[in-house]
Short mmCIF file of C-alpha atoms and ligand atoms in Angstrom, two decimals:
data_model
loop_
_atom_site.label_atom_id
_atom_site.label_comp_id
_atom_site.label_asym_id
_atom_site.label_seq_id
_atom_site.Cartn_x
_atom_site.Cartn_y
_atom_site.Cartn_z
CA MET A 1253 -22.75 53.36 124.22
CA PRO A 1254 -19.62 54.44 122.30
CA HIS A 1255 -19.93 53.91 118.59
CA GLN A 1256 -17.37 53.60 115.85
CA GLN A 1257 -17.62 55.81 112.80
CA ILE A 1258 -18.03 53.80 109.60
CA LYS A 1259 -15.29 54.51 107.07
CA PHE A 1260 -16.23 54.37 103.41
CA TYR A 1261 -12.71 54.99 102.12
CA GLN A 1262 -9.59 52.90 102.51
CA VAL A 1263 -7.40 54.59 105.10
CA GLY A 1264 -4.45 56.43 103.59
CA SER A 1265 -5.45 55.81 99.99
CA PHE A 1266 -7.43 57.86 97.53
CA VAL A 1267 -9.48 54.96 96.22
CA ALA A 1268 -13.24 55.10 96.61
CA GLY A 1269 -14.56 51.89 98.09
CA ASN A 1270 -16.25 49.67 95.55
CA ARG A 1271 -19.39 49.77 97.67
CA LEU A 1272 -19.96 53.36 96.56
CA LEU A 1273 -19.84 52.50 92.86
CA GLU A 1274 -22.36 51.03 90.44
CA PRO A 1275 -21.64 47.34 89.71
CA ASP A 1276 -20.37 48.05 86.20
CA GLU A 1277 -17.96 50.67 87.55
CA ARG A 1278 -16.39 48.36 90.12
CA SER A 1279 -12.80 47.21 89.85
CA VAL A 1280 -11.93 43.97 88.10
CA GLN A 1281 -10.94 42.46 91.43
CA ALA A 1282 -14.24 43.41 93.07
CA ARG A 1283 -16.29 41.41 90.53
CA MET A 1284 -17.48 37.94 91.23
CA GLU A 1285 -16.53 36.90 87.68
CA ARG A 1286 -12.87 37.92 87.99
CA SER A 1287 -10.57 35.39 86.38
CA ASN A 1288 -7.99 34.91 89.19
CA THR A 1289 -5.38 34.62 86.47
CA LEU A 1290 -2.59 34.38 89.04
CA THR A 1291 -4.36 32.36 91.67
CA SER A 1292 -3.52 31.46 95.25
CA GLY A 1293 -0.83 28.97 96.25
CA HIS A 1294 2.15 30.66 94.66
CA ARG A 1295 5.31 31.28 96.67
CA ALA A 1296 5.90 35.01 96.45
CA CYS A 1297 7.18 36.71 99.60
CA GLN A 1298 4.64 38.39 101.83
CA GLY A 1299 3.94 41.87 100.48
CA CYS A 1300 5.44 41.15 97.03
CA GLY A 1301 4.54 44.04 94.75
CA GLU A 1302 5.22 41.96 91.66
CA ALA A 1303 2.62 39.31 92.58
CA LEU A 1304 0.05 42.03 93.25
CA GLY A 1305 0.83 43.93 90.07
CA ALA A 1306 0.73 40.81 87.91
CA ARG A 1307 -2.58 39.65 89.33
CA TYR A 1308 -4.25 42.99 88.68
CA ALA A 1309 -2.67 43.47 85.26
CA LEU A 1310 -3.50 40.01 83.94
CA ASP A 1311 -7.02 39.96 85.36
CA ALA A 1312 -7.67 43.36 83.75
CA ALA A 1313 -6.32 42.05 80.43
CA MET A 1314 -8.48 38.95 80.75
CA ARG A 1315 -11.57 41.10 81.27
CA ALA A 1316 -10.64 43.31 78.32
CA THR A 1317 -10.20 40.32 76.00
CA GLY A 1318 -13.05 38.16 77.23
CA GLY A 1319 -10.47 35.64 78.47
CA GLN A 1320 -8.88 35.24 75.02
CA LEU A 1321 -5.30 35.77 76.18
CA ILE A 1322 -1.90 34.06 75.97
CA ALA A 1323 1.08 35.15 78.08
CA ALA A 1324 4.81 34.60 77.56
CA ASN A 1325 6.86 35.11 80.73
CA ALA A 1326 10.58 35.85 81.09
CA THR A 1327 12.20 33.99 83.93
CA GLY A 1328 12.60 35.94 87.14
CA CYS A 1329 10.77 36.01 90.47
CA LEU A 1330 7.37 36.16 88.78
CA GLU A 1331 8.00 32.91 86.99
CA VAL A 1332 9.85 31.12 89.76
CA PHE A 1333 7.34 31.82 92.52
CA SER A 1334 4.37 30.98 90.30
CA THR A 1335 5.50 27.84 88.48
CA PRO A 1336 7.70 25.47 90.49
CA TYR A 1337 7.43 22.34 88.33
CA PRO A 1338 4.98 20.57 88.22
CA GLU A 1339 2.75 23.22 89.78
CA SER A 1340 1.41 26.47 88.36
CA SER A 1341 -0.64 29.36 89.70
CA TRP A 1342 -1.50 30.60 86.23
CA GLN A 1343 -5.05 30.14 85.00
CA LEU A 1344 -4.52 31.12 81.37
CA PRO A 1345 -2.40 29.74 78.51
CA TRP A 1346 1.05 30.71 79.79
CA LEU A 1347 4.50 29.99 78.34
CA HIS A 1348 7.86 29.94 80.01
CA SER A 1349 10.55 31.72 78.01
CA LEU A 1350 14.20 32.35 78.67
CA PHE A 1351 15.48 35.27 80.74
CA GLY A 1352 16.19 37.26 77.60
CA ASN A 1353 13.59 36.40 74.97
CA ALA A 1354 10.04 36.93 76.31
CA PRO A 1355 9.33 39.77 73.82
CA ALA A 1356 10.49 37.55 70.93
CA VAL A 1357 8.40 34.61 72.13
CA ALA A 1358 5.37 36.90 72.44
CA SER A 1359 6.04 38.26 68.93
CA GLY A 1360 6.16 34.69 67.63
CA ILE A 1361 2.83 33.85 69.23
CA ALA A 1362 1.31 37.01 67.71
CA ALA A 1363 2.72 36.07 64.28
CA ALA A 1364 1.30 32.54 64.55
CA LEU A 1365 -2.13 33.91 65.51
CA LYS A 1366 -1.99 36.32 62.58
CA ALA A 1367 -1.12 33.48 60.20
CA LYS A 1368 -4.11 31.54 61.49
CA GLY A 1369 -6.41 34.56 61.19
CA ARG A 1370 -7.12 34.54 64.93
CA THR A 1371 -7.69 38.22 65.65
CA ASP A 1372 -9.75 37.33 68.74
CA VAL A 1373 -6.81 36.02 70.79
CA ARG A 1374 -4.45 38.64 72.24
CA VAL A 1375 -0.87 38.30 73.48
CA ILE A 1376 1.02 39.54 76.52
CA GLY A 1377 4.77 39.36 77.12
CA GLN A 1378 5.96 40.04 80.63
CA GLY A 1379 9.07 40.06 82.77
CA GLY A 1380 11.07 41.82 85.45
CA ASP A 1381 13.23 44.88 84.96
CA GLY A 1382 16.32 42.75 84.35
CA GLY A 1383 14.65 40.57 81.73
CA THR A 1384 13.10 43.65 80.11
CA LEU A 1385 15.68 46.44 80.28
CA ASP A 1386 18.87 44.38 80.23
CA ILE A 1387 19.07 40.96 78.60
CA GLY A 1388 15.73 41.16 76.74
CA PHE A 1389 16.13 44.70 75.48
CA ALA A 1390 17.08 43.96 71.87
CA CYS A 1391 14.09 41.62 71.50
CA LEU A 1392 11.84 44.25 73.04
CA SER A 1393 13.10 47.03 70.77
CA GLY A 1394 12.57 44.73 67.76
CA MET A 1395 9.04 43.98 68.92
CA PHE A 1396 8.37 47.73 69.20
CA GLU A 1397 10.01 48.57 65.88
CA ARG A 1398 8.00 45.91 63.99
CA ASN A 1399 4.88 47.10 65.86
CA ASP A 1400 4.03 43.50 66.71
CA ASP A 1401 0.56 43.08 68.21
CA VAL A 1402 1.76 42.45 71.78
CA LEU A 1403 1.27 44.17 75.12
CA TYR A 1404 4.57 43.90 76.99
CA ILE A 1405 4.43 44.46 80.76
CA CYS A 1406 7.57 45.16 82.82
CA TYR A 1407 7.34 44.58 86.57
CA ASP A 1408 10.01 46.92 87.86
CA ASN A 1409 11.42 46.02 91.28
CA GLU A 1410 14.69 47.73 90.40
CA ALA A 1411 17.07 44.74 90.58
CA TYR A 1412 17.54 41.04 89.79
CA MET A 1413 15.58 39.72 92.76
CA ASN A 1414 15.25 36.10 91.73
CA THR A 1415 19.00 35.51 91.83
CA GLY A 1416 19.79 37.42 95.02
CA VAL A 1417 19.33 41.16 94.43
CA GLN A 1418 21.92 42.14 91.83
CA ARG A 1419 21.90 45.54 90.15
CA SER A 1420 19.99 46.07 86.92
CA SER A 1421 19.82 49.10 84.64
CA ALA A 1422 16.64 50.05 86.56
CA THR A 1423 18.41 50.14 89.95
CA PRO A 1424 18.26 53.71 91.28
CA PRO A 1425 21.33 55.73 92.27
CA ALA A 1426 22.74 55.06 95.78
CA ALA A 1427 20.73 51.84 96.23
CA ARG A 1428 22.55 48.97 97.87
CA THR A 1429 22.39 45.68 96.02
CA ALA A 1430 24.53 42.53 96.25
CA ASN A 1431 26.96 44.03 93.74
CA THR A 1432 26.60 47.74 94.53
CA LYS A 1433 27.80 47.73 98.11
CA PRO A 1434 27.47 50.87 100.24
CA VAL A 1435 31.24 51.44 100.38
CA GLY A 1436 33.76 53.70 98.65
CA PRO A 1437 33.49 57.28 97.43
CA GLU A 1438 30.05 56.71 95.83
CA PRO A 1439 28.32 54.15 98.10
CA GLY A 1440 25.64 51.96 96.57
CA ASN A 1441 24.66 52.18 92.90
CA VAL A 1442 26.36 54.99 90.99
CA PHE A 1443 24.62 58.06 89.61
CA GLY A 1444 24.30 58.71 85.89
CA GLN A 1445 23.81 55.14 84.67
CA GLY A 1446 20.75 53.06 83.85
CA LYS A 1447 17.89 53.40 81.37
CA ASN A 1448 14.46 54.93 81.31
CA ALA A 1449 12.47 52.18 79.60
CA PRO A 1450 9.14 54.05 79.23
CA LEU A 1451 10.88 56.97 77.49
CA ILE A 1452 12.80 54.58 75.23
CA ALA A 1453 9.55 52.80 74.40
CA MET A 1454 8.01 56.19 73.54
CA ALA A 1455 10.94 56.96 71.25
CA HIS A 1456 9.79 53.97 69.13
CA GLU A 1457 6.48 55.86 68.69
CA ILE A 1458 4.48 52.73 69.42
CA PRO A 1459 0.72 53.13 69.88
CA TYR A 1460 0.63 53.08 73.68
CA VAL A 1461 3.05 53.42 76.61
CA ALA A 1462 2.01 53.79 80.25
CA THR A 1463 3.47 53.67 83.73
CA ALA A 1464 1.62 52.60 86.87
CA THR A 1465 2.22 51.56 90.46
CA VAL A 1466 0.65 49.03 92.78
CA ALA A 1467 -0.47 51.95 94.97
CA GLU A 1468 -3.15 52.90 92.44
CA LEU A 1469 -4.66 49.64 91.31
CA ARG A 1470 -7.71 51.18 89.61
CA ASP A 1471 -5.35 53.27 87.52
CA LEU A 1472 -3.32 50.14 86.73
CA GLU A 1473 -6.42 48.22 85.64
CA ALA A 1474 -7.59 51.17 83.50
CA LYS A 1475 -4.22 51.37 81.75
CA ILE A 1476 -4.16 47.69 80.92
CA GLU A 1477 -7.71 47.93 79.58
CA ARG A 1478 -6.75 51.01 77.55
CA ALA A 1479 -3.70 49.18 76.19
CA MET A 1480 -5.97 46.40 74.98
CA GLU A 1481 -7.97 48.87 72.89
CA PHE A 1482 -4.95 49.30 70.59
CA ARG A 1483 -3.47 46.93 68.03
CA GLY A 1484 0.30 46.87 67.61
CA ALA A 1485 3.08 47.15 70.19
CA ARG A 1486 2.20 48.46 73.62
CA TYR A 1487 4.28 48.84 76.78
CA VAL A 1488 3.18 49.16 80.41
CA HIS A 1489 5.83 49.66 83.09
CA ILE A 1490 4.64 48.88 86.63
CA PHE A 1491 6.49 49.95 89.78
CA VAL A 1492 6.43 46.96 92.16
CA PRO A 1493 8.23 47.23 95.53
CA CYS A 1494 10.13 44.13 96.68
CA PRO A 1495 10.27 43.83 100.49
CA LEU A 1496 13.08 41.28 100.37
CA GLY A 1497 15.36 43.16 98.00
CA TRP A 1498 14.60 46.64 99.28
CA GLY A 1499 14.70 45.77 102.97
CA SER A 1500 11.24 47.21 103.53
CA ALA A 1501 8.40 45.91 105.69
CA SER A 1502 5.90 43.69 103.87
CA LYS A 1503 3.08 45.91 105.11
CA ASP A 1504 4.71 48.97 103.49
CA THR A 1505 4.58 47.84 99.85
CA ILE A 1506 1.64 50.05 98.91
CA ARG A 1507 2.89 53.01 100.98
CA ILE A 1508 6.32 52.88 99.36
CA ALA A 1509 4.82 52.66 95.88
CA ARG A 1510 2.67 55.69 96.68
CA LEU A 1511 5.68 57.60 98.02
CA ALA A 1512 7.62 56.84 94.83
CA LYS A 1513 4.89 58.60 92.89
CA GLU A 1514 4.21 61.42 95.36
CA THR A 1515 7.91 62.35 95.58
CA GLY A 1516 8.20 62.50 91.79
CA LEU A 1517 10.75 59.69 91.68
CA PHE A 1518 8.40 57.52 89.60
CA PRO A 1519 6.29 59.60 87.17
CA VAL A 1520 2.93 58.02 86.35
CA PHE A 1521 1.75 58.87 82.86
CA GLU A 1522 0.33 57.65 79.54
CA ALA A 1523 1.65 58.27 76.04
CA GLU A 1524 0.19 57.53 72.62
CA HIS A 1525 2.31 57.39 69.47
CA GLY A 1526 5.26 58.99 71.26
CA GLU A 1527 3.36 61.87 72.91
CA VAL A 1528 2.44 62.12 76.59
CA VAL A 1529 -1.37 62.31 76.75
CA SER A 1530 -1.97 62.25 80.50
CA VAL A 1531 -0.05 62.45 83.76
CA SER A 1532 -1.17 61.43 87.21
CA LYS A 1533 -0.58 64.54 89.30
CA ILE A 1534 1.16 64.52 92.66
CA ARG A 1535 -1.50 65.03 95.31
CA ARG A 1536 0.81 66.10 98.14
CA ARG A 1537 4.45 66.76 97.36
CA ILE A 1538 6.74 64.77 99.63
CA PRO A 1539 10.54 65.02 100.07
CA VAL A 1540 12.45 61.97 98.80
CA GLU A 1541 13.79 61.32 102.31
CA GLU A 1542 10.37 59.96 103.32
CA TYR A 1543 10.57 57.42 100.51
CA LEU A 1544 14.20 56.45 101.16
CA ARG A 1545 14.08 56.05 104.95
CA PRO A 1546 11.87 52.94 105.25
CA GLN A 1547 14.13 50.97 102.88
CA LYS A 1548 17.30 49.27 104.15
CA ARG A 1549 18.84 49.53 100.67
CA PHE A 1550 19.23 53.25 101.40
CA ALA A 1551 20.13 52.88 105.12
CA HIS A 1552 23.74 53.98 104.51
CA LEU A 1553 22.42 57.44 103.56
CA PHE A 1554 21.09 58.00 107.08
CA LYS A 1555 24.07 56.91 109.15
CA ASP A 1556 25.99 59.44 111.23
CA PRO A 1557 26.75 61.76 109.49
CA PRO A 1558 23.82 61.55 107.02
CA GLN A 1559 24.71 61.71 103.31
CA THR A 1560 22.84 64.95 102.69
CA GLU A 1561 24.65 65.64 99.44
CA VAL A 1562 23.59 62.24 98.03
CA ILE A 1563 20.01 62.69 99.26
CA GLY A 1564 20.07 66.13 97.59
CA ARG A 1565 21.10 64.57 94.27
CA ILE A 1566 18.23 62.07 94.52
CA GLN A 1567 15.87 64.97 95.31
CA ALA A 1568 17.17 66.81 92.24
CA GLY A 1569 16.25 63.78 90.11
CA ALA A 1570 12.71 63.81 91.53
CA ASP A 1571 12.43 67.57 90.95
CA ARG A 1572 13.54 67.09 87.36
CA ASN A 1573 10.78 64.51 86.80
CA ILE A 1574 8.25 66.91 88.34
CA ARG A 1575 9.29 69.65 85.90
CA ARG A 1576 9.64 67.33 82.92
CA PHE A 1577 6.21 65.70 83.24
CA GLY A 1578 4.36 68.63 84.87
CA LEU A 1579 3.48 66.49 87.88
CA LEU A 1580 2.31 69.21 90.22
CA PRO A 1581 -1.38 70.09 90.29
CA ASP A 1582 -2.29 73.39 88.65
CA GLU A 1583 -4.07 74.66 91.77
CA PRO A 1584 -2.02 75.84 94.78
CA GLU A 1585 -0.93 73.16 97.21
CA ARG A 1586 -3.26 72.61 100.12
CA GLU A 1587 -1.77 72.93 103.57
CA GLU A 1588 -2.09 70.01 105.98
CA GLY A 1589 -4.52 70.89 108.73
C1 LIG B 2450 21.06 33.85 80.22
C2 LIG B 2450 20.67 33.83 81.65
N1 LIG B 2450 21.44 34.48 82.54
C3 LIG B 2450 21.10 34.48 83.84
C4 LIG B 2450 20.00 33.79 84.27
C5 LIG B 2450 19.66 33.75 85.74
N2 LIG B 2450 18.56 34.62 86.06
C6 LIG B 2450 17.29 34.17 86.11
S1 LIG B 2450 16.21 35.33 86.59
C7 LIG B 2450 17.44 36.48 86.75
C8 LIG B 2450 17.18 37.87 87.25
C9 LIG B 2450 15.77 38.34 87.08
O1 LIG B 2450 15.66 39.71 87.36
P1 LIG B 2450 14.41 40.51 86.87
O2 LIG B 2450 14.19 40.32 85.43
O3 LIG B 2450 14.56 41.91 87.33
O4 LIG B 2450 13.20 39.79 87.62
P2 LIG B 2450 12.90 39.74 89.21
O5 LIG B 2450 13.41 38.43 89.69
O6 LIG B 2450 13.57 40.89 89.85
O7 LIG B 2450 11.42 39.84 89.28
C10 LIG B 2450 18.69 35.93 86.42
C11 LIG B 2450 19.96 36.68 86.46
C12 LIG B 2450 19.23 33.11 83.31
N3 LIG B 2450 18.12 32.43 83.64
N4 LIG B 2450 19.59 33.14 82.01
S1 LIG B 2451 12.12 38.56 96.24
FE1 LIG B 2451 10.87 40.39 95.86
S2 LIG B 2451 10.00 40.13 93.78
FE2 LIG B 2451 10.73 38.13 94.49
S3 LIG B 2451 8.92 37.14 95.42
FE3 LIG B 2451 10.06 38.17 97.08
S4 LIG B 2451 9.12 40.22 97.24
FE4 LIG B 2451 8.50 39.34 95.25
MG1 LIG B 2452 13.71 42.81 89.01
#
């Protein structure tokens, strides 16, 4: 009788199945006592990277703090899909803030807790790339500069998704959004603009800065738990694909997040007090074209004739990240066989 080989590893990922690990080494999500901080019933699109990232991040923070956690949330998709009045998917003390002031609200909560002598309760501020890098940036920089005892998490889907996919200062070059149309001499978003929030956070020399993606959820959990070991301002920037805004298949969210890292376009690293202390190496170097092709926001690059010069400039950006962060493994690359 034909038999099927049992697979102990998730196909296409590098994550060891929880079954192979001791109970205390298992992921937060694999534990019966997980908090389900962002629970079922919310209205995120199928395959939403932001919903996945937020669930893992907040559950990891809940585990690290023994459930003693308060979150302040900038408006954006994360808030709108989770809290249509009078419903809420959040199972922790959670505050709505404006689009632009989540870091300030979180700082205020931390100050109130300090005044009350409550060192046991910890604070998270969170928002999308628009709320974080654009309208909320002054509040965030102030929170960093004062070293307020807050972990701020940015869910980066590279545009204003909640209001219909407008460009933010995290939108990558050449990407089509509602206001960076693929027309004219430089189609899509222009090159040479935008901000690198993790590097700017590092420039404040705050205790802890990290980047992560939803392709490596154990790494994401570990970084949130590490962030909770510090007091003072901390920043975690999570790459969260958005099928609706990027024109990608819902099933490809994890694959696209992995390609962002494996191409070098999104460096995954940790920094303490302004110094990089670890980088997540590229396992198999991949040309940026493989990342760009499955996303309709880059479809204009692959029309006839293909925009090879533009793709080359995007590749140069990835190569620069690879050099800058030392993303390639020290040992020689293995050949596919
Ligand atoms: C002062 C102000 N301007 C504009 C808006 C409308 N608005 C709400 S959410 C949002 C964009 C959110 O983008 P981002 O922070 O990237 O979160 P995403 O929806 O992409 O997760 C905008 C423009 C607002 N609420 N307040
Ligand atoms: S538009 Fe994007 S970020 Fe918003 S819920 Fe849908 S997939 Fe998530
Ligand atoms: Mg966004």
